PDB file of C-alpha atoms in Angstrom:
ATOM      1  CA  UNK A1259      14.665 -22.439  -3.324  1.00 40.00           C
ATOM      2  CA  UNK A1260      15.217 -18.848  -2.175  1.00 47.00           C
ATOM      3  CA  UNK A1261      12.477 -16.616  -0.768  1.00 49.00           C
ATOM      4  CA  UNK A1262      11.855 -14.646  -3.981  1.00 43.00           C
ATOM      5  CA  UNK A1263      11.750 -17.730  -6.230  1.00 43.00           C
ATOM      6  CA  UNK A1264       9.404 -19.478  -3.811  1.00 43.00           C
ATOM      7  CA  UNK A1265       7.031 -16.537  -3.687  1.00 44.00           C
ATOM      8  CA  UNK A1266       7.027 -16.098  -7.462  1.00 39.00           C
ATOM      9  CA  UNK A1267       5.929 -19.699  -7.861  1.00 40.00           C
ATOM     10  CA  UNK A1268       3.078 -19.382  -5.354  1.00 40.00           C
ATOM     11  CA  UNK A1269       1.744 -15.911  -6.120  1.00 40.00           C
ATOM     12  CA  UNK A1270       0.877 -16.595  -9.758  1.00 39.00           C
ATOM     13  CA  UNK A1271      -2.573 -17.924  -8.933  1.00 38.00           C
ATOM     14  CA  UNK A1272      -3.363 -14.939  -6.714  1.00 40.00           C
ATOM     15  CA  UNK A1273      -2.421 -12.108  -9.059  1.00 40.00           C
ATOM     16  CA  UNK A1274      -5.054 -11.429 -11.745  1.00 37.00           C
ATOM     17  CA  UNK A1275      -4.095 -10.481 -15.282  1.00 32.00           C
ATOM     18  CA  UNK A1276      -5.314  -6.964 -14.561  1.00 31.00           C
ATOM     19  CA  UNK A1277      -2.170  -6.392 -12.501  1.00 37.00           C
ATOM     20  CA  UNK A1278       0.029  -6.334 -15.594  1.00 32.00           C
ATOM     21  CA  UNK A1279       0.743  -2.678 -16.222  1.00 34.00           C
ATOM     22  CA  UNK A1280      -1.919  -1.582 -13.731  1.00 36.00           C
ATOM     23  CA  UNK A1281       0.514   0.728 -11.963  1.00 34.00           C
ATOM     24  CA  UNK A1282       0.290   3.052 -14.975  1.00 35.00           C
ATOM     25  CA  UNK A1283      -3.475   3.330 -14.563  1.00 37.00           C
ATOM     26  CA  UNK A1284      -4.656   6.406 -16.445  1.00 32.00           C
ATOM     27  CA  UNK A1285      -7.955   7.862 -15.334  1.00 32.00           C
ATOM     28  CA  UNK A1286      -9.859   9.786 -17.991  1.00 31.00           C
ATOM     29  CA  UNK A1287     -11.533  12.949 -16.647  1.00 30.00           C
ATOM     30  CA  UNK A1288     -14.802  12.031 -18.337  1.00 27.00           C
ATOM     31  CA  UNK A1289     -15.026   8.720 -16.490  1.00 29.00           C
ATOM     32  CA  UNK A1290     -15.072  10.484 -13.134  1.00 28.00           C
ATOM     33  CA  UNK A1291     -16.695  13.752 -14.072  1.00 28.00           C
ATOM     34  CA  UNK A1292     -19.909  12.968 -12.257  1.00 29.00           C
ATOM     35  CA  UNK A1293     -18.064  12.534  -8.956  1.00 32.00           C
ATOM     36  CA  UNK A1294     -15.544  15.347  -9.351  1.00 30.00           C
ATOM     37  CA  UNK A1295     -15.958  18.691  -7.619  1.00 32.00           C
ATOM     38  CA  UNK A1296     -13.741  21.443  -6.265  1.00 32.00           C
ATOM     39  CA  UNK A1297     -12.879  19.409  -3.194  1.00 36.00           C
ATOM     40  CA  UNK A1298     -11.348  16.705  -5.395  1.00 34.00           C
ATOM     41  CA  UNK A1299      -8.593  19.102  -6.392  1.00 35.00           C
ATOM     42  CA  UNK A1300      -7.890  20.425  -2.923  1.00 35.00           C
ATOM     43  CA  UNK A1301      -5.222  17.799  -2.182  1.00 36.00           C
ATOM     44  CA  UNK A1302      -3.650  17.784  -5.639  1.00 35.00           C
ATOM     45  CA  UNK A1303      -0.298  19.088  -4.436  1.00 36.00           C
ATOM     46  CA  UNK A1304      -0.152  17.005  -1.250  1.00 41.00           C
ATOM     47  CA  UNK A1305       1.761  13.967  -2.629  1.00 42.00           C
ATOM     48  CA  UNK A1306       4.664  16.123  -3.839  1.00 42.00           C
ATOM     49  CA  UNK A1307       6.568  16.493  -0.556  1.00 59.00           C
ATOM     50  CA  UNK A1308       5.363  14.065   2.119  1.00 83.00           C
ATOM     51  CA  UNK A1309       3.929  10.613   2.678  1.00 92.00           C
ATOM     52  CA  UNK A1310       0.130  10.518   2.378  1.00 94.00           C
ATOM     53  CA  UNK A1311      -2.796   8.139   2.490  1.00 95.00           C
ATOM     54  CA  UNK A1312      -4.860   7.825  -0.680  1.00 97.00           C
ATOM     55  CA  UNK A1313      -8.451   6.641  -0.434  1.00 96.00           C
ATOM     56  CA  UNK A1314     -10.109   5.660  -3.701  1.00 96.00           C
ATOM     57  CA  UNK A1315     -13.195   7.724  -4.387  1.00 95.00           C
ATOM     58  CA  UNK A1316     -16.328   5.631  -5.027  1.00 94.00           C
ATOM     59  CA  UNK A1317     -16.260   6.779  -8.651  1.00 92.00           C
ATOM     60  CA  UNK A1318     -12.957   4.987  -9.230  1.00 90.00           C
ATOM     61  CA  UNK A1319     -14.163   1.784 -10.849  1.00 87.00           C
ATOM     62  CA  UNK A1320     -11.049  -0.345 -11.305  1.00 87.00           C
ATOM     63  CA  UNK A1321     -10.728  -4.010 -10.412  1.00 86.00           C
ATOM     64  CA  UNK A1322      -7.407  -3.548  -8.667  1.00 89.00           C
ATOM     65  CA  UNK A1323      -7.672  -0.050  -7.202  1.00 93.00           C
ATOM     66  CA  UNK A1324     -11.391   0.320  -6.612  1.00 94.00           C
ATOM     67  CA  UNK A1325     -12.219   0.501  -2.868  1.00 96.00           C
ATOM     68  CA  UNK A1326      -8.512   0.715  -2.114  1.00 96.00           C
ATOM     69  CA  UNK A1327      -6.441   2.557   0.482  1.00 97.00           C
ATOM     70  CA  UNK A1328      -2.823   3.344  -0.299  1.00 97.00           C
ATOM     71  CA  UNK A1329       0.184   4.585   1.618  1.00 97.00           C
ATOM     72  CA  UNK A1330       2.304   6.677  -0.755  1.00 96.00           C
ATOM     73  CA  UNK A1331       5.688   8.395  -0.632  1.00 93.00           C
ATOM     74  CA  UNK A1332       7.251  10.822  -3.165  1.00 92.00           C
ATOM     75  CA  UNK A1333      10.367   9.730  -5.056  1.00 90.00           C
ATOM     76  CA  UNK A1334      13.401  11.848  -5.894  1.00 88.00           C
ATOM     77  CA  UNK A1335      12.576  11.734  -9.622  1.00 89.00           C
ATOM     78  CA  UNK A1336       9.154  13.327  -9.093  1.00 89.00           C
ATOM     79  CA  UNK A1337       7.259  10.056  -9.209  1.00 92.00           C
ATOM     80  CA  UNK A1338       5.611   8.245  -6.313  1.00 94.00           C
ATOM     81  CA  UNK A1339       5.636   4.757  -4.844  1.00 94.00           C
ATOM     82  CA  UNK A1340       3.588   3.008  -2.208  1.00 94.00           C
ATOM     83  CA  UNK A1341       1.381   0.113  -1.209  1.00 95.00           C
ATOM     84  CA  UNK A1342      -2.254  -0.867  -1.205  1.00 97.00           C
ATOM     85  CA  UNK A1343      -2.881  -1.520   2.488  1.00 97.00           C
ATOM     86  CA  UNK A1344      -6.353  -3.098   2.498  1.00 96.00           C
ATOM     87  CA  UNK A1345      -6.086  -5.958  -0.003  1.00 95.00           C
ATOM     88  CA  UNK A1346      -5.222  -9.177   1.857  1.00 94.00           C
ATOM     89  CA  UNK A1347      -4.535 -12.236  -0.263  1.00 93.00           C
ATOM     90  CA  UNK A1348      -5.694 -15.758   0.558  1.00 92.00           C
ATOM     91  CA  UNK A1349      -2.124 -16.714   1.455  1.00 91.00           C
ATOM     92  CA  UNK A1350      -0.103 -16.392   4.653  1.00 91.00           C
ATOM     93  CA  UNK A1351       3.667 -16.069   4.820  1.00 90.00           C
ATOM     94  CA  UNK A1352       3.793 -19.597   6.156  1.00 89.00           C
ATOM     95  CA  UNK A1353       1.982 -20.895   3.077  1.00 89.00           C
ATOM     96  CA  UNK A1354       4.199 -18.849   0.781  1.00 86.00           C
ATOM     97  CA  UNK A1355       7.352 -20.138   2.480  1.00 87.00           C
ATOM     98  CA  UNK A1356       6.548 -23.572   3.963  1.00 88.00           C
ATOM     99  CA  UNK A1357      10.220 -24.313   4.660  1.00 87.00           C
ATOM    100  CA  UNK A1358      10.831 -21.082   6.575  1.00 87.00           C
ATOM    101  CA  UNK A1359      10.080 -21.665  10.260  1.00 90.00           C
ATOM    102  CA  UNK A1360       9.738 -17.989  11.368  1.00 89.00           C
ATOM    103  CA  UNK A1361       7.156 -17.367   8.628  1.00 91.00           C
ATOM    104  CA  UNK A1362       4.881 -20.028  10.126  1.00 92.00           C
ATOM    105  CA  UNK A1363       4.120 -17.889  13.182  1.00 89.00           C
ATOM    106  CA  UNK A1364       2.764 -14.947  11.132  1.00 91.00           C
ATOM    107  CA  UNK A1365      -0.985 -15.518  11.192  1.00 87.00           C
ATOM    108  CA  UNK A1366      -2.023 -12.409   9.276  1.00 91.00           C
ATOM    109  CA  UNK A1367      -2.428 -12.862   5.512  1.00 93.00           C
ATOM    110  CA  UNK A1368       0.118 -11.595   3.039  1.00 94.00           C
ATOM    111  CA  UNK A1369      -1.183  -8.365   1.472  1.00 96.00           C
ATOM    112  CA  UNK A1370      -1.114  -7.445  -2.208  1.00 94.00           C
ATOM    113  CA  UNK A1371       0.838  -4.182  -2.169  1.00 95.00           C
ATOM    114  CA  UNK A1372       0.607  -3.666  -5.910  1.00 94.00           C
ATOM    115  CA  UNK A1373       1.418  -5.139  -9.316  1.00 91.00           C
ATOM    116  CA  UNK A1374       5.068  -4.012  -9.468  1.00 91.00           C
ATOM    117  CA  UNK A1375       7.564  -6.742  -8.448  1.00 87.00           C
ATOM    118  CA  UNK A1376       4.901  -9.034  -6.926  1.00 86.00           C
ATOM    119  CA  UNK A1377       7.596 -11.649  -6.278  1.00 85.00           C
ATOM    120  CA  UNK A1378       9.274  -9.388  -3.699  1.00 89.00           C
ATOM    121  CA  UNK A1379       8.215  -9.180  -0.047  1.00 91.00           C
ATOM    122  CA  UNK A1380       8.197  -5.743   1.607  1.00 94.00           C
ATOM    123  CA  UNK A1381       7.552  -5.081   5.287  1.00 95.00           C
ATOM    124  CA  UNK A1382       5.915  -2.096   6.948  1.00 96.00           C
ATOM    125  CA  UNK A1383       6.791  -2.022  10.628  1.00 96.00           C
ATOM    126  CA  UNK A1384       5.723   0.315  13.414  1.00 96.00           C
ATOM    127  CA  UNK A1385       8.660   1.222  15.647  1.00 95.00           C
ATOM    128  CA  UNK A1386      10.416   4.388  16.935  1.00 93.00           C
ATOM    129  CA  UNK A1387      13.617   3.849  14.943  1.00 94.00           C
ATOM    130  CA  UNK A1388      14.789   2.304  11.695  1.00 94.00           C
ATOM    131  CA  UNK A1389      14.837  -1.505  11.449  1.00 94.00           C
ATOM    132  CA  UNK A1390      17.833  -1.433   9.081  1.00 90.00           C
ATOM    133  CA  UNK A1391      20.090   0.691   6.906  1.00 82.00           C
ATOM    134  CA  UNK A1392      17.921   0.135   3.852  1.00 83.00           C
ATOM    135  CA  UNK A1393      14.656   1.137   5.539  1.00 91.00           C
ATOM    136  CA  UNK A1394      12.606   4.158   4.459  1.00 92.00           C
ATOM    137  CA  UNK A1395      10.643   6.255   6.930  1.00 92.00           C
ATOM    138  CA  UNK A1396       6.998   6.861   5.969  1.00 92.00           C
ATOM    139  CA  UNK A1397       5.903   8.501   9.222  1.00 92.00           C
ATOM    140  CA  UNK A1398       7.621   9.194  12.547  1.00 91.00           C
ATOM    141  CA  UNK A1399       6.897   5.631  13.670  1.00 94.00           C
ATOM    142  CA  UNK A1400       6.374   3.670  10.436  1.00 95.00           C
ATOM    143  CA  UNK A1401       9.196   2.257   8.327  1.00 95.00           C
ATOM    144  CA  UNK A1402       9.406   0.301   5.090  1.00 94.00           C
ATOM    145  CA  UNK A1403      11.955  -2.524   4.896  1.00 93.00           C
ATOM    146  CA  UNK A1404      12.985  -3.737   1.445  1.00 90.00           C
ATOM    147  CA  UNK A1405      16.098  -5.900   1.737  1.00 89.00           C
ATOM    148  CA  UNK A1406      15.524  -9.585   2.376  1.00 88.00           C
ATOM    149  CA  UNK A1407      17.811  -9.525   5.441  1.00 90.00           C
ATOM    150  CA  UNK A1408      15.847  -6.739   7.137  1.00 93.00           C
ATOM    151  CA  UNK A1409      12.487  -8.257   6.195  1.00 93.00           C
ATOM    152  CA  UNK A1410      13.655 -11.588   7.603  1.00 92.00           C
ATOM    153  CA  UNK A1411      14.627  -9.951  10.912  1.00 93.00           C
ATOM    154  CA  UNK A1412      11.197  -8.344  11.147  1.00 95.00           C
ATOM    155  CA  UNK A1413       9.510 -11.685  10.451  1.00 94.00           C
ATOM    156  CA  UNK A1414      11.586 -13.311  13.180  1.00 93.00           C
ATOM    157  CA  UNK A1415      11.459 -10.622  15.861  1.00 93.00           C
ATOM    158  CA  UNK A1416       8.607  -8.130  15.432  1.00 93.00           C
ATOM    159  CA  UNK A1417       5.932  -9.480  13.146  1.00 93.00           C
ATOM    160  CA  UNK A1418       3.269  -8.557  15.720  1.00 92.00           C
ATOM    161  CA  UNK A1419       3.557  -4.874  14.748  1.00 93.00           C
ATOM    162  CA  UNK A1420       4.348  -5.317  11.063  1.00 96.00           C
ATOM    163  CA  UNK A1421       2.564  -6.097   7.805  1.00 96.00           C
ATOM    164  CA  UNK A1422       4.019  -7.900   4.826  1.00 96.00           C
ATOM    165  CA  UNK A1423       3.289  -7.016   1.215  1.00 95.00           C
ATOM    166  CA  UNK A1424       3.885  -8.718  -2.105  1.00 93.00           C
ATOM    167  CA  UNK A1425       4.564  -6.069  -4.729  1.00 92.00           C
ATOM    168  CA  UNK A1426       4.190  -2.301  -4.769  1.00 93.00           C
ATOM    169  CA  UNK A1427       2.606   0.619  -6.624  1.00 94.00           C
ATOM    170  CA  UNK A1428       4.628   3.051  -8.751  1.00 93.00           C
ATOM    171  CA  UNK A1429       3.631   6.269 -10.536  1.00 94.00           C
ATOM    172  CA  UNK A1430       5.689   8.148 -13.107  1.00 93.00           C
ATOM    173  CA  UNK A1431       6.382  11.860 -12.484  1.00 94.00           C
ATOM    174  CA  UNK A1432       3.143  13.829 -12.658  1.00 93.00           C
ATOM    175  CA  UNK A1433       0.952  10.742 -12.955  1.00 94.00           C
ATOM    176  CA  UNK A1434      -0.439  10.711  -9.423  1.00 94.00           C
ATOM    177  CA  UNK A1435      -1.057  14.474  -9.449  1.00 92.00           C
ATOM    178  CA  UNK A1436      -3.104  14.008 -12.626  1.00 94.00           C
ATOM    179  CA  UNK A1437      -5.133  11.221 -11.088  1.00 93.00           C
ATOM    180  CA  UNK A1438      -5.921  13.337  -8.024  1.00 93.00           C
ATOM    181  CA  UNK A1439      -6.892  16.307 -10.168  1.00 92.00           C
ATOM    182  CA  UNK A1440      -9.196  14.002 -12.166  1.00 92.00           C
ATOM    183  CA  UNK A1441     -10.977  13.035  -8.962  1.00 92.00           C
ATOM    184  CA  UNK A1442      -9.664   9.521  -8.369  1.00 94.00           C
ATOM    185  CA  UNK A1443      -8.420   9.882  -4.784  1.00 95.00           C
ATOM    186  CA  UNK A1444      -9.112  11.493  -1.470  1.00 94.00           C
ATOM    187  CA  UNK A1445      -5.823  12.545   0.139  1.00 94.00           C
ATOM    188  CA  UNK A1446      -5.072  12.666   3.861  1.00 92.00           C
ATOM    189  CA  UNK A1447      -2.128  12.440   6.232  1.00 92.00           C
ATOM    190  CA  UNK A1448      -0.215   9.176   6.334  1.00 94.00           C
ATOM    191  CA  UNK A1449      -1.181   7.048   9.339  1.00 92.00           C
ATOM    192  CA  UNK A1450       0.538   4.009  10.792  1.00 93.00           C
ATOM    193  CA  UNK A1451      -2.738   3.042  12.463  1.00 94.00           C
ATOM    194  CA  UNK A1452      -4.560   2.948   9.122  1.00 94.00           C
ATOM    195  CA  UNK A1453      -1.696   1.259   7.276  1.00 95.00           C
ATOM    196  CA  UNK A1454      -1.478  -1.536   9.855  1.00 95.00           C
ATOM    197  CA  UNK A1455      -5.155  -1.778  10.805  1.00 94.00           C
ATOM    198  CA  UNK A1456      -6.016  -5.328  11.835  1.00 89.00           C
ATOM    199  CA  UNK A1457      -9.586  -5.041  10.562  1.00 91.00           C
ATOM    200  CA  UNK A1458      -9.722  -3.931   6.936  1.00 95.00           C
ATOM    201  CA  UNK A1459     -13.192  -5.265   6.077  1.00 93.00           C
ATOM    202  CA  UNK A1460     -14.934  -1.894   6.471  1.00 94.00           C
ATOM    203  CA  UNK A1461     -11.899   0.358   6.573  1.00 96.00           C
ATOM    204  CA  UNK A1462     -12.421   1.844   3.111  1.00 96.00           C
ATOM    205  CA  UNK A1463     -16.110   2.602   3.794  1.00 95.00           C
ATOM    206  CA  UNK A1464     -15.197   4.326   7.059  1.00 94.00           C
ATOM    207  CA  UNK A1465     -12.466   6.446   5.456  1.00 95.00           C
ATOM    208  CA  UNK A1466     -14.683   7.451   2.533  1.00 94.00           C
ATOM    209  CA  UNK A1467     -17.426   8.523   4.923  1.00 93.00           C
ATOM    210  CA  UNK A1468     -14.925  10.577   6.903  1.00 90.00           C
ATOM    211  CA  UNK A1469     -13.395  12.075   3.755  1.00 88.00           C
ATOM    212  CA  UNK A1470     -16.780  13.114   2.412  1.00 86.00           C
ATOM    213  CA  UNK A1471     -17.640  14.713   5.746  1.00 81.00           C
ATOM    214  CA  UNK A1472     -14.404  16.695   5.821  1.00 73.00           C
ATOM    215  CA  UNK A1473     -13.820  17.040   2.078  1.00 65.00           C
ATOM    216  CA  UNK A1474     -12.884  20.680   2.276  1.00 49.00           C
ATOM    217  CA  UNK A1475      -9.872  19.883   4.452  1.00 44.00           C
ATOM    218  CA  UNK A1476      -8.219  17.703   1.783  1.00 39.00           C
TER     219      UNK A1476
END
């Protein structure tokens, strides 16, 4: 059984039905009107040209994306893609792939990156240079690996400064901008330290508090 087939079989119990189509989440202005102010629009153009961190505003009441932190990158077609970085699952890589010896040494849980392609493992790794030809740079020292060969090498050789995700988030062109303008997200600079934080229990609360303190800078 290959890695993708194995993961598909094991992830079914972890992914709620809400994930189906959740990446096209549309946020009605009225639902967030009470929490929307001028500062909510200040970062509306930020996701168009660079990687950013998105922090869900407290008013965003959604089972998947509520209290979430995302690392997001613009796509060539005008859309965006990224990963939820603070939603660990109850499964480790070793549990997902019991026959894969290198996976057994990764103690950190597998994270739910999003509802798109949840049977595929992605790796975010902190390093000064690219881990492989397929890798995408998010920040100067943070790369995304997508091919199974590159992800496998990261599992084997540098899992101590990496995080592994099942699935991803995707927005159609203009969709994320609309969500930001409707007050769904705080926007800040992309950060490898936040994306790979080893303690995510209170990370969202801390980032919201900081965003509300410095709202006018977003």
